Amino acid sequence: MEMQEVTKNIVLTKPFSLRGDSDSEENYTAPNLLQRILSLFKNVRPGSDLTRFQLPPLFNFPKSQLQCYGESVYSTASDLLSKCNTEQSPIERLISVVAWSISTTRPPMFGLAPYNPILGETHHVSKGNLNVLLEQVSHHPAVSALHATDEKENIEIIWCQYPFAKFNGTSVEAQVQGKRKLKLINHGETYEMNSPNLFIRILPVPGTDWVGNVNIRCKETGLVAELCYISQSFFGFGGNRRFIKGNIIDSLKSKILYKVNGHWDSTVTLKDTNNGEERIIYDAKKVISRLQTPSVNNAESVCQTESAIIWSELSQAIINKDWEKAREAKKIVEEKQREIAKERESKGETWIPKHFILSQSKEGDWDCLPIQKLVPPSPIVTL
């Protein structure tokens, strides 16, 4: 297990890579996992909302959900984000954005989930000129905000995401609601997109995959990508595991320009509908393999709300498979959060996010606006 403990209070772990790329995060898995999962859901009715469902540490890997969101942006072995800016034509920039969007899809693990972030928790990491900051801006509902800026490339990313998980008897589907925006400021282009949903099959054959439709749209150019993430069949068989297909469309002319086809955990190709030419636009082995554990340049500068500090004792206990200590560490964090919320309620105070302005539309959709124009460099860095 590759793990870096910079100080007693900061624990960072390796980002998720392609399965089999290096020592696997499956080392976190407790024995008899399927039996434990079945016992966990024996008192949960089909159709139940699992948003507030608390998992025991046996079912956690040593990361917060904020870290998982952040890793999907800053943990790449090749720089797809800069390519979005350097491409000369609008259609090539959209194609690069499609490739980058696919790269944010990381292989999930059956039976394991990240920690639910506590209110006000943050995660702040820098990779070269890219600075990424996340904050848990709401607890109920659980809304996570992300802001990333690259001043050199003049790129800005703003995410506002909130999962809604529902138990369906033999499976769990987590809808990842909210908006993702990628701004290429040099070109005056904003790309809006959504996330696929996480599908966890418990029976008959256990498995975890991303499913659903993803739309990427640039209003300024009228170019649109419509992608569909397809899992294997209900019974766990079939050849379409982690399959992705779709079209790239010029919406102003109602014309399909390219066909997208492939597997998001291997290669994805693009076929020109005009001349039939094909090319690879995404290679997962090159992008999400050999990912490095972040390191700390200056431990004293790491914010006390950082995920790697808040969950350090729990993460270390899970890595050590000390489940009794893990249960106690998780209980301490959760009880402290409840005490703070109770004190705030008794004073009639309303919690306000530090880095984002949180809003909700009449339709009930949440959105986040970063307070700072640029994300500052972080003492936590990655290659």
mmCIF file of C-alpha atoms in Angstrom:
data_model
loop_
_atom_site.group_PDB
_atom_site.id
_atom_site.type_symbol
_atom_site.label_atom_id
_atom_site.label_comp_id
_atom_site.label_asym_id
_atom_site.label_seq_id
_atom_site.Cartn_x
_atom_site.Cartn_y
_atom_site.Cartn_z
ATOM 1 C CA MET A 1 0.000 0.000 0.000
ATOM 2 C CA GLU A 2 1.422 3.356 -1.010
ATOM 3 C CA MET A 3 0.593 5.931 1.612
ATOM 4 C CA GLN A 4 2.237 9.145 2.682
ATOM 5 C CA GLU A 5 1.851 10.470 6.221
ATOM 6 C CA VAL A 6 3.433 13.912 6.248
ATOM 7 C CA THR A 7 2.687 14.708 9.861
ATOM 8 C CA LYS A 8 0.696 12.958 12.554
ATOM 9 C CA ASN A 9 -2.379 14.914 11.527
ATOM 10 C CA ILE A 10 -2.241 14.717 7.709
ATOM 11 C CA VAL A 11 -2.850 11.458 5.846
ATOM 12 C CA LEU A 12 -2.899 11.375 2.037
ATOM 13 C CA THR A 13 -3.496 8.280 -0.055
ATOM 14 C CA LYS A 14 -2.928 7.348 -3.669
ATOM 15 C CA PRO A 15 -5.586 8.462 -6.199
ATOM 16 C CA PHE A 16 -7.743 5.863 -7.888
ATOM 17 C CA SER A 17 -6.068 4.451 -10.987
ATOM 18 C CA LEU A 18 -7.032 1.780 -13.467
ATOM 19 C CA ARG A 19 -7.549 -1.536 -11.695
ATOM 20 C CA GLY A 20 -4.361 -3.571 -11.725
ATOM 21 C CA ASP A 21 -2.222 -0.498 -12.434
ATOM 22 C CA SER A 22 -0.463 -0.691 -9.069
ATOM 23 C CA ASP A 23 -1.147 -2.021 -5.602
ATOM 24 C CA SER A 24 -4.894 -1.994 -5.418
ATOM 25 C CA GLU A 25 -7.213 -0.092 -3.140
ATOM 26 C CA GLU A 26 -8.961 -3.456 -2.728
ATOM 27 C CA ASN A 27 -6.551 -3.927 0.170
ATOM 28 C CA TYR A 28 -8.999 -1.809 2.160
ATOM 29 C CA THR A 29 -11.755 -4.374 1.687
ATOM 30 C CA ALA A 30 -12.979 -6.232 4.750
ATOM 31 C CA PRO A 31 -13.470 -10.038 4.555
ATOM 32 C CA ASN A 32 -16.867 -11.473 3.551
ATOM 33 C CA LEU A 33 -17.765 -8.132 1.977
ATOM 34 C CA LEU A 34 -20.899 -9.314 0.124
ATOM 35 C CA GLN A 35 -22.350 -10.930 3.259
ATOM 36 C CA ARG A 36 -21.662 -7.738 5.212
ATOM 37 C CA ILE A 37 -23.387 -5.614 2.555
ATOM 38 C CA LEU A 38 -26.462 -7.865 2.527
ATOM 39 C CA SER A 39 -26.709 -7.626 6.317
ATOM 40 C CA LEU A 40 -26.296 -3.840 6.077
ATOM 41 C CA PHE A 41 -29.364 -3.485 3.828
ATOM 42 C CA LYS A 42 -31.572 -6.137 5.419
ATOM 43 C CA ASN A 43 -33.654 -3.487 7.229
ATOM 44 C CA VAL A 44 -33.692 -0.972 4.372
ATOM 45 C CA ARG A 45 -36.832 -0.915 2.222
ATOM 46 C CA PRO A 46 -36.703 -0.689 -1.582
ATOM 47 C CA GLY A 47 -37.154 2.932 -2.682
ATOM 48 C CA SER A 48 -35.516 4.298 0.465
ATOM 49 C CA ASP A 49 -33.450 7.469 0.215
ATOM 50 C CA LEU A 50 -29.878 6.640 1.292
ATOM 51 C CA THR A 51 -28.630 10.234 1.279
ATOM 52 C CA ARG A 52 -28.310 10.308 5.083
ATOM 53 C CA PHE A 53 -27.359 6.628 5.408
ATOM 54 C CA GLN A 54 -24.234 6.240 7.552
ATOM 55 C CA LEU A 55 -21.806 3.471 6.615
ATOM 56 C CA PRO A 56 -19.587 1.735 9.192
ATOM 57 C CA PRO A 57 -15.811 2.169 8.546
ATOM 58 C CA LEU A 58 -15.685 -1.392 7.152
ATOM 59 C CA PHE A 59 -17.364 0.009 4.051
ATOM 60 C CA ASN A 60 -15.168 3.097 3.689
ATOM 61 C CA PHE A 61 -11.937 3.609 1.822
ATOM 62 C CA PRO A 62 -9.607 6.225 3.344
ATOM 63 C CA LYS A 63 -10.848 9.280 1.468
ATOM 64 C CA SER A 64 -13.536 11.898 1.722
ATOM 65 C CA GLN A 65 -15.938 12.412 -1.170
ATOM 66 C CA LEU A 66 -14.381 15.871 -1.586
ATOM 67 C CA GLN A 67 -11.012 14.222 -2.270
ATOM 68 C CA CYS A 68 -12.601 11.932 -4.863
ATOM 69 C CA TYR A 69 -14.165 14.889 -6.675
ATOM 70 C CA GLY A 70 -10.863 16.778 -6.551
ATOM 71 C CA GLU A 71 -8.782 13.835 -7.760
ATOM 72 C CA SER A 72 -10.933 13.529 -10.863
ATOM 73 C CA VAL A 73 -9.755 17.049 -11.813
ATOM 74 C CA TYR A 74 -6.114 17.231 -10.667
ATOM 75 C CA SER A 75 -4.986 13.572 -10.824
ATOM 76 C CA THR A 76 -4.096 12.827 -14.437
ATOM 77 C CA ALA A 77 -0.938 11.420 -15.977
ATOM 78 C CA SER A 78 -1.327 13.606 -19.075
ATOM 79 C CA ASP A 79 -2.550 17.192 -19.344
ATOM 80 C CA LEU A 80 -5.871 17.002 -21.193
ATOM 81 C CA LEU A 81 -7.061 20.262 -19.680
ATOM 82 C CA SER A 82 -4.401 22.449 -21.352
ATOM 83 C CA LYS A 83 -5.211 20.792 -24.677
ATOM 84 C CA CYS A 84 -8.760 22.155 -24.401
ATOM 85 C CA ASN A 85 -7.300 25.654 -24.529
ATOM 86 C CA THR A 86 -4.539 25.189 -27.120
ATOM 87 C CA GLU A 87 -6.681 23.639 -29.875
ATOM 88 C CA GLN A 88 -7.205 26.146 -32.703
ATOM 89 C CA SER A 89 -10.773 25.419 -33.834
ATOM 90 C CA PRO A 90 -14.042 25.318 -31.844
ATOM 91 C CA ILE A 91 -14.784 21.715 -32.891
ATOM 92 C CA GLU A 92 -11.325 20.484 -31.809
ATOM 93 C CA ARG A 93 -11.732 22.287 -28.501
ATOM 94 C CA LEU A 94 -15.089 20.574 -27.943
ATOM 95 C CA ILE A 95 -13.512 17.201 -28.763
ATOM 96 C CA SER A 96 -10.781 17.925 -26.208
ATOM 97 C CA VAL A 97 -13.429 18.872 -23.637
ATOM 98 C CA VAL A 98 -15.178 15.545 -24.323
ATOM 99 C CA ALA A 99 -11.911 13.677 -23.692
ATOM 100 C CA TRP A 100 -11.313 15.666 -20.508
ATOM 101 C CA SER A 101 -14.867 15.002 -19.303
ATOM 102 C CA ILE A 102 -14.376 11.264 -19.819
ATOM 103 C CA SER A 103 -11.141 11.450 -17.816
ATOM 104 C CA THR A 104 -13.090 12.593 -14.735
ATOM 105 C CA THR A 105 -14.814 9.170 -14.719
ATOM 106 C CA ARG A 106 -12.764 6.944 -12.401
ATOM 107 C CA PRO A 107 -13.166 3.179 -11.804
ATOM 108 C CA PRO A 108 -15.361 2.657 -8.712
ATOM 109 C CA MET A 109 -14.928 -0.193 -6.240
ATOM 110 C CA PHE A 110 -17.743 -2.510 -5.215
ATOM 111 C CA GLY A 111 -18.781 -2.325 -1.587
ATOM 112 C CA LEU A 112 -16.657 0.661 -0.612
ATOM 113 C CA ALA A 113 -17.520 4.352 -0.400
ATOM 114 C CA PRO A 114 -15.769 7.580 0.630
ATOM 115 C CA TYR A 115 -16.603 9.456 3.823
ATOM 116 C CA ASN A 116 -19.530 11.862 3.703
ATOM 117 C CA PRO A 117 -17.872 15.302 4.008
ATOM 118 C CA ILE A 118 -18.738 17.354 7.068
ATOM 119 C CA LEU A 119 -20.088 20.883 6.714
ATOM 120 C CA GLY A 120 -17.292 23.358 5.965
ATOM 121 C CA GLU A 121 -14.764 20.651 5.105
ATOM 122 C CA THR A 122 -12.322 21.694 2.355
ATOM 123 C CA HIS A 123 -9.834 20.053 0.006
ATOM 124 C CA HIS A 124 -7.144 22.194 -1.633
ATOM 125 C CA VAL A 125 -4.474 20.853 -4.022
ATOM 126 C CA SER A 126 -2.205 22.321 -6.711
ATOM 127 C CA LYS A 127 -0.843 20.620 -9.802
ATOM 128 C CA GLY A 128 1.557 22.873 -11.692
ATOM 129 C CA ASN A 129 -0.426 26.013 -12.591
ATOM 130 C CA LEU A 130 -3.753 24.354 -11.782
ATOM 131 C CA ASN A 131 -5.110 25.157 -8.310
ATOM 132 C CA VAL A 132 -8.159 23.211 -7.119
ATOM 133 C CA LEU A 133 -10.330 24.061 -4.102
ATOM 134 C CA LEU A 134 -13.411 22.221 -2.846
ATOM 135 C CA GLU A 135 -15.769 22.977 0.024
ATOM 136 C CA GLN A 136 -18.735 21.136 1.496
ATOM 137 C CA VAL A 137 -21.190 24.022 1.317
ATOM 138 C CA SER A 138 -24.252 22.170 2.642
ATOM 139 C CA HIS A 139 -24.785 19.076 4.775
ATOM 140 C CA HIS A 140 -28.500 18.327 4.288
ATOM 141 C CA PRO A 141 -28.665 18.171 1.325
ATOM 142 C CA ALA A 142 -25.018 17.221 0.846
ATOM 143 C CA VAL A 143 -23.783 19.829 -1.663
ATOM 144 C CA SER A 144 -20.126 19.941 -2.704
ATOM 145 C CA ALA A 145 -18.587 22.887 -4.560
ATOM 146 C CA LEU A 146 -15.396 22.899 -6.646
ATOM 147 C CA HIS A 147 -13.442 25.825 -8.068
ATOM 148 C CA ALA A 148 -10.272 25.369 -10.114
ATOM 149 C CA THR A 149 -8.214 27.947 -11.996
ATOM 150 C CA ASP A 150 -5.181 27.799 -14.258
ATOM 151 C CA GLU A 151 -3.930 31.373 -14.636
ATOM 152 C CA LYS A 152 -1.392 30.420 -17.314
ATOM 153 C CA GLU A 153 -3.928 28.713 -19.589
ATOM 154 C CA ASN A 154 -6.763 31.062 -18.538
ATOM 155 C CA ILE A 155 -9.028 28.145 -17.602
ATOM 156 C CA GLU A 156 -11.674 28.072 -14.879
ATOM 157 C CA ILE A 157 -13.754 25.120 -13.615
ATOM 158 C CA ILE A 158 -16.811 25.451 -11.390
ATOM 159 C CA TRP A 159 -18.744 22.423 -10.124
ATOM 160 C CA CYS A 160 -21.748 22.163 -7.865
ATOM 161 C CA GLN A 161 -22.678 18.549 -7.133
ATOM 162 C CA TYR A 162 -25.087 16.787 -4.797
ATOM 163 C CA PRO A 163 -25.721 13.027 -4.928
ATOM 164 C CA PHE A 164 -29.091 11.399 -4.343
ATOM 165 C CA ALA A 165 -28.816 7.670 -3.601
ATOM 166 C CA LYS A 166 -31.788 5.303 -3.645
ATOM 167 C CA PHE A 167 -31.962 1.612 -2.667
ATOM 168 C CA ASN A 168 -33.817 -0.500 -5.236
ATOM 169 C CA GLY A 169 -33.835 -3.891 -3.495
ATOM 170 C CA THR A 170 -30.980 -5.526 -5.413
ATOM 171 C CA SER A 171 -29.072 -2.370 -6.322
ATOM 172 C CA VAL A 172 -28.277 1.214 -5.382
ATOM 173 C CA GLU A 173 -28.259 4.069 -7.870
ATOM 174 C CA ALA A 174 -26.672 7.378 -6.903
ATOM 175 C CA GLN A 175 -27.747 10.243 -9.143
ATOM 176 C CA VAL A 176 -25.023 12.887 -9.216
ATOM 177 C CA GLN A 177 -27.034 16.062 -9.674
ATOM 178 C CA GLY A 178 -25.694 19.538 -10.356
ATOM 179 C CA LYS A 179 -23.721 21.465 -12.954
ATOM 180 C CA ARG A 180 -20.137 21.318 -14.169
ATOM 181 C CA LYS A 181 -18.753 24.325 -16.031
ATOM 182 C CA LEU A 182 -15.459 24.548 -17.876
ATOM 183 C CA LYS A 183 -14.518 28.047 -19.062
ATOM 184 C CA LEU A 184 -11.907 28.631 -21.775
ATOM 185 C CA ILE A 185 -11.522 32.333 -21.140
ATOM 186 C CA ASN A 186 -9.114 33.005 -24.043
ATOM 187 C CA HIS A 187 -11.790 31.803 -26.464
ATOM 188 C CA GLY A 188 -14.843 33.193 -24.653
ATOM 189 C CA GLU A 189 -16.321 29.688 -24.410
ATOM 190 C CA THR A 190 -18.152 28.020 -21.526
ATOM 191 C CA TYR A 191 -18.878 24.295 -21.614
ATOM 192 C CA GLU A 192 -21.672 23.047 -19.376
ATOM 193 C CA MET A 193 -21.950 19.344 -18.582
ATOM 194 C CA ASN A 194 -23.387 16.883 -16.088
ATOM 195 C CA SER A 195 -22.091 13.685 -14.494
ATOM 196 C CA PRO A 196 -23.068 10.051 -15.101
ATOM 197 C CA ASN A 197 -24.774 8.195 -12.230
ATOM 198 C CA LEU A 198 -23.117 5.584 -10.033
ATOM 199 C CA PHE A 199 -24.853 2.194 -10.214
ATOM 200 C CA ILE A 200 -24.089 -0.444 -7.569
ATOM 201 C CA ARG A 201 -25.424 -3.934 -8.281
ATOM 202 C CA ILE A 202 -25.643 -6.161 -5.177
ATOM 203 C CA LEU A 203 -27.420 -9.176 -6.697
ATOM 204 C CA PRO A 204 -27.269 -11.443 -8.647
ATOM 205 C CA VAL A 205 -23.686 -10.564 -9.623
ATOM 206 C CA PRO A 206 -22.035 -7.793 -7.552
ATOM 207 C CA GLY A 207 -20.573 -4.889 -9.511
ATOM 208 C CA THR A 208 -20.216 -1.117 -9.705
ATOM 209 C CA ASP A 209 -20.320 1.098 -12.786
ATOM 210 C CA TRP A 210 -21.173 4.530 -14.165
ATOM 211 C CA VAL A 211 -24.377 4.782 -16.203
ATOM 212 C CA GLY A 212 -26.612 7.365 -17.821
ATOM 213 C CA ASN A 213 -26.521 10.274 -20.246
ATOM 214 C CA VAL A 214 -23.959 13.077 -20.205
ATOM 215 C CA ASN A 215 -24.511 16.230 -22.275
ATOM 216 C CA ILE A 216 -21.723 18.715 -22.980
ATOM 217 C CA ARG A 217 -22.863 21.988 -24.491
ATOM 218 C CA CYS A 218 -21.129 25.186 -25.599
ATOM 219 C CA LYS A 219 -23.701 27.957 -26.075
ATOM 220 C CA GLU A 220 -21.229 30.246 -27.808
ATOM 221 C CA THR A 221 -20.482 27.818 -30.658
ATOM 222 C CA GLY A 222 -23.650 25.730 -30.712
ATOM 223 C CA LEU A 223 -21.580 22.531 -30.512
ATOM 224 C CA VAL A 224 -22.962 19.704 -28.398
ATOM 225 C CA ALA A 225 -21.747 16.247 -27.313
ATOM 226 C CA GLU A 226 -24.346 13.678 -26.286
ATOM 227 C CA LEU A 227 -22.752 10.720 -24.514
ATOM 228 C CA CYS A 228 -24.276 7.579 -22.999
ATOM 229 C CA TYR A 229 -22.523 5.462 -20.361
ATOM 230 C CA ILE A 230 -23.708 1.859 -20.597
ATOM 231 C CA SER A 231 -23.150 -0.890 -18.029
ATOM 232 C CA GLN A 232 -23.354 -4.648 -18.436
ATOM 233 C CA SER A 233 -26.737 -6.374 -18.164
ATOM 234 C CA PHE A 234 -28.625 -6.819 -14.890
ATOM 235 C CA PHE A 235 -27.250 -10.345 -14.539
ATOM 236 C CA GLY A 236 -23.674 -9.109 -14.778
ATOM 237 C CA PHE A 237 -22.942 -10.546 -18.203
ATOM 238 C CA GLY A 238 -22.586 -9.108 -21.683
ATOM 239 C CA GLY A 239 -19.897 -7.287 -23.629
ATOM 240 C CA ASN A 240 -20.899 -3.684 -22.987
ATOM 241 C CA ARG A 241 -19.214 -3.219 -19.620
ATOM 242 C CA ARG A 242 -18.024 0.378 -19.209
ATOM 243 C CA PHE A 243 -19.103 1.165 -22.733
ATOM 244 C CA ILE A 244 -19.565 4.738 -23.919
ATOM 245 C CA LYS A 245 -21.159 5.933 -27.138
ATOM 246 C CA GLY A 246 -22.619 9.126 -28.503
ATOM 247 C CA ASN A 247 -22.599 11.923 -31.029
ATOM 248 C CA ILE A 248 -20.968 15.302 -31.494
ATOM 249 C CA ILE A 249 -23.508 17.637 -33.040
ATOM 250 C CA ASP A 250 -23.612 21.069 -34.616
ATOM 251 C CA SER A 251 -26.915 22.146 -33.075
ATOM 252 C CA LEU A 252 -27.121 25.259 -35.281
ATOM 253 C CA LYS A 253 -27.230 23.041 -38.384
ATOM 254 C CA SER A 254 -28.833 19.980 -36.691
ATOM 255 C CA LYS A 255 -25.991 17.896 -38.082
ATOM 256 C CA ILE A 256 -24.109 14.976 -36.531
ATOM 257 C CA LEU A 257 -20.408 15.627 -37.110
ATOM 258 C CA TYR A 258 -18.829 12.701 -35.284
ATOM 259 C CA LYS A 259 -19.715 9.382 -33.679
ATOM 260 C CA VAL A 260 -18.176 8.551 -30.280
ATOM 261 C CA ASN A 261 -17.561 4.908 -29.418
ATOM 262 C CA GLY A 262 -15.467 2.885 -26.993
ATOM 263 C CA HIS A 263 -14.874 2.016 -23.343
ATOM 264 C CA TRP A 264 -14.174 4.789 -20.876
ATOM 265 C CA ASP A 265 -11.697 2.602 -18.948
ATOM 266 C CA SER A 266 -9.662 1.774 -22.092
ATOM 267 C CA THR A 267 -9.928 3.735 -25.363
ATOM 268 C CA VAL A 268 -12.572 5.954 -26.939
ATOM 269 C CA THR A 269 -12.623 6.670 -30.657
ATOM 270 C CA LEU A 270 -14.140 9.373 -32.834
ATOM 271 C CA LYS A 271 -15.524 8.702 -36.323
ATOM 272 C CA ASP A 272 -16.000 11.524 -38.811
ATOM 273 C CA THR A 273 -19.482 11.137 -40.350
ATOM 274 C CA ASN A 274 -18.323 12.999 -43.467
ATOM 275 C CA ASN A 275 -15.370 10.850 -44.539
ATOM 276 C CA GLY A 276 -15.470 7.871 -42.167
ATOM 277 C CA GLU A 277 -12.031 8.571 -40.682
ATOM 278 C CA GLU A 278 -11.482 7.320 -37.127
ATOM 279 C CA ARG A 279 -9.060 8.376 -34.413
ATOM 280 C CA ILE A 280 -8.527 7.742 -30.723
ATOM 281 C CA ILE A 281 -9.433 10.753 -28.564
ATOM 282 C CA TYR A 282 -9.018 9.135 -25.153
ATOM 283 C CA ASP A 283 -6.711 6.454 -23.770
ATOM 284 C CA ALA A 284 -7.403 5.707 -20.100
ATOM 285 C CA LYS A 285 -4.099 3.877 -19.640
ATOM 286 C CA LYS A 286 -2.202 7.044 -20.567
ATOM 287 C CA VAL A 287 -4.411 9.384 -18.538
ATOM 288 C CA ILE A 288 -5.393 7.635 -15.291
ATOM 289 C CA SER A 289 -2.493 5.230 -14.750
ATOM 290 C CA ARG A 290 0.573 5.712 -12.541
ATOM 291 C CA LEU A 291 -1.088 8.486 -10.548
ATOM 292 C CA GLN A 292 0.969 9.884 -7.682
ATOM 293 C CA THR A 293 0.061 10.454 -4.048
ATOM 294 C CA PRO A 294 -0.060 14.197 -3.278
ATOM 295 C CA SER A 295 2.601 15.563 -0.944
ATOM 296 C CA VAL A 296 2.773 18.495 1.474
ATOM 297 C CA ASN A 297 5.232 21.359 0.957
ATOM 298 C CA ASN A 298 4.389 23.170 4.188
ATOM 299 C CA ALA A 299 2.317 21.277 6.764
ATOM 300 C CA GLU A 300 1.776 24.380 8.912
ATOM 301 C CA SER A 301 0.005 26.101 6.002
ATOM 302 C CA VAL A 302 -2.560 23.317 5.526
ATOM 303 C CA CYS A 303 -5.993 24.544 6.617
ATOM 304 C CA GLN A 304 -7.551 22.805 9.630
ATOM 305 C CA THR A 305 -10.693 22.160 7.566
ATOM 306 C CA GLU A 306 -8.671 20.083 5.056
ATOM 307 C CA SER A 307 -10.086 16.588 4.443
ATOM 308 C CA ALA A 308 -6.682 14.987 5.016
ATOM 309 C CA ILE A 309 -6.618 16.500 8.547
ATOM 310 C CA ILE A 310 -10.262 16.004 9.554
ATOM 311 C CA TRP A 311 -10.263 12.310 8.617
ATOM 312 C CA SER A 312 -6.583 11.529 9.332
ATOM 313 C CA GLU A 313 -7.156 9.265 12.345
ATOM 314 C CA LEU A 314 -9.918 7.346 10.572
ATOM 315 C CA SER A 315 -7.913 7.004 7.345
ATOM 316 C CA GLN A 316 -4.863 5.717 9.214
ATOM 317 C CA ALA A 317 -6.988 3.197 11.118
ATOM 318 C CA ILE A 318 -8.575 1.898 7.880
ATOM 319 C CA ILE A 319 -5.148 1.560 6.257
ATOM 320 C CA ASN A 320 -3.992 -0.379 9.332
ATOM 321 C CA LYS A 321 -7.266 -2.386 9.368
ATOM 322 C CA ASP A 322 -7.751 -1.408 12.980
ATOM 323 C CA TRP A 323 -11.547 -1.441 12.816
ATOM 324 C CA GLU A 324 -12.151 -0.699 16.494
ATOM 325 C CA LYS A 325 -10.000 2.426 16.292
ATOM 326 C CA ALA A 326 -11.666 3.326 12.977
ATOM 327 C CA ARG A 327 -15.139 3.188 14.538
ATOM 328 C CA GLU A 328 -14.008 5.408 17.401
ATOM 329 C CA ALA A 329 -12.298 7.913 15.071
ATOM 330 C CA LYS A 330 -15.381 8.190 12.859
ATOM 331 C CA LYS A 331 -17.626 8.603 15.916
ATOM 332 C CA ILE A 332 -15.472 11.472 17.209
ATOM 333 C CA VAL A 333 -15.724 13.406 13.925
ATOM 334 C CA GLU A 334 -19.477 12.881 13.607
ATOM 335 C CA GLU A 335 -20.241 13.739 17.243
ATOM 336 C CA LYS A 336 -18.179 16.927 17.015
ATOM 337 C CA GLN A 337 -20.131 17.942 13.912
ATOM 338 C CA ARG A 338 -23.443 17.365 15.722
ATOM 339 C CA GLU A 339 -22.271 19.397 18.730
ATOM 340 C CA ILE A 340 -21.266 22.339 16.513
ATOM 341 C CA ALA A 341 -24.607 22.210 14.665
ATOM 342 C CA LYS A 342 -26.521 22.098 17.963
ATOM 343 C CA GLU A 343 -24.573 25.074 19.334
ATOM 344 C CA ARG A 344 -25.161 27.051 16.145
ATOM 345 C CA GLU A 345 -28.898 26.271 16.300
ATOM 346 C CA SER A 346 -29.120 27.338 19.941
ATOM 347 C CA LYS A 347 -27.607 30.720 19.011
ATOM 348 C CA GLY A 348 -29.893 31.124 16.014
ATOM 349 C CA GLU A 349 -26.891 31.308 13.670
ATOM 350 C CA THR A 350 -26.935 30.344 10.003
ATOM 351 C CA TRP A 351 -23.847 28.689 8.627
ATOM 352 C CA ILE A 352 -22.291 30.472 5.618
ATOM 353 C CA PRO A 353 -19.727 28.840 3.282
ATOM 354 C CA LYS A 354 -16.282 30.427 3.324
ATOM 355 C CA HIS A 355 -15.330 30.107 -0.351
ATOM 356 C CA PHE A 356 -18.658 29.970 -2.244
ATOM 357 C CA ILE A 357 -22.042 31.637 -2.462
ATOM 358 C CA LEU A 358 -24.703 28.926 -2.395
ATOM 359 C CA SER A 359 -28.079 29.457 -4.075
ATOM 360 C CA GLN A 360 -31.153 27.434 -4.983
ATOM 361 C CA SER A 361 -33.474 27.982 -7.923
ATOM 362 C CA LYS A 362 -37.286 27.907 -7.807
ATOM 363 C CA GLU A 363 -37.051 24.428 -9.338
ATOM 364 C CA GLY A 364 -34.959 23.259 -6.394
ATOM 365 C CA ASP A 365 -31.609 23.069 -8.214
ATOM 366 C CA TRP A 366 -28.506 24.126 -6.291
ATOM 367 C CA ASP A 367 -25.733 26.303 -7.699
ATOM 368 C CA CYS A 368 -22.439 27.655 -6.360
ATOM 369 C CA LEU A 369 -20.548 30.823 -7.199
ATOM 370 C CA PRO A 370 -16.895 31.093 -6.071
ATOM 371 C CA ILE A 371 -16.093 34.172 -3.993
ATOM 372 C CA GLN A 372 -12.496 34.469 -5.205
ATOM 373 C CA LYS A 373 -11.622 35.060 -8.842
ATOM 374 C CA LEU A 374 -8.543 32.841 -8.655
ATOM 375 C CA VAL A 375 -7.813 29.809 -6.493
ATOM 376 C CA PRO A 376 -4.525 30.390 -4.603
ATOM 377 C CA PRO A 377 -1.679 27.824 -4.697
ATOM 378 C CA SER A 378 -1.962 25.060 -2.112
ATOM 379 C CA PRO A 379 0.619 23.630 0.292
ATOM 380 C CA ILE A 380 -0.615 20.210 -0.876
ATOM 381 C CA VAL A 381 0.801 19.485 -4.340
ATOM 382 C CA THR A 382 0.773 16.667 -6.839
ATOM 383 C CA LEU A 383 2.682 15.860 -10.021
#
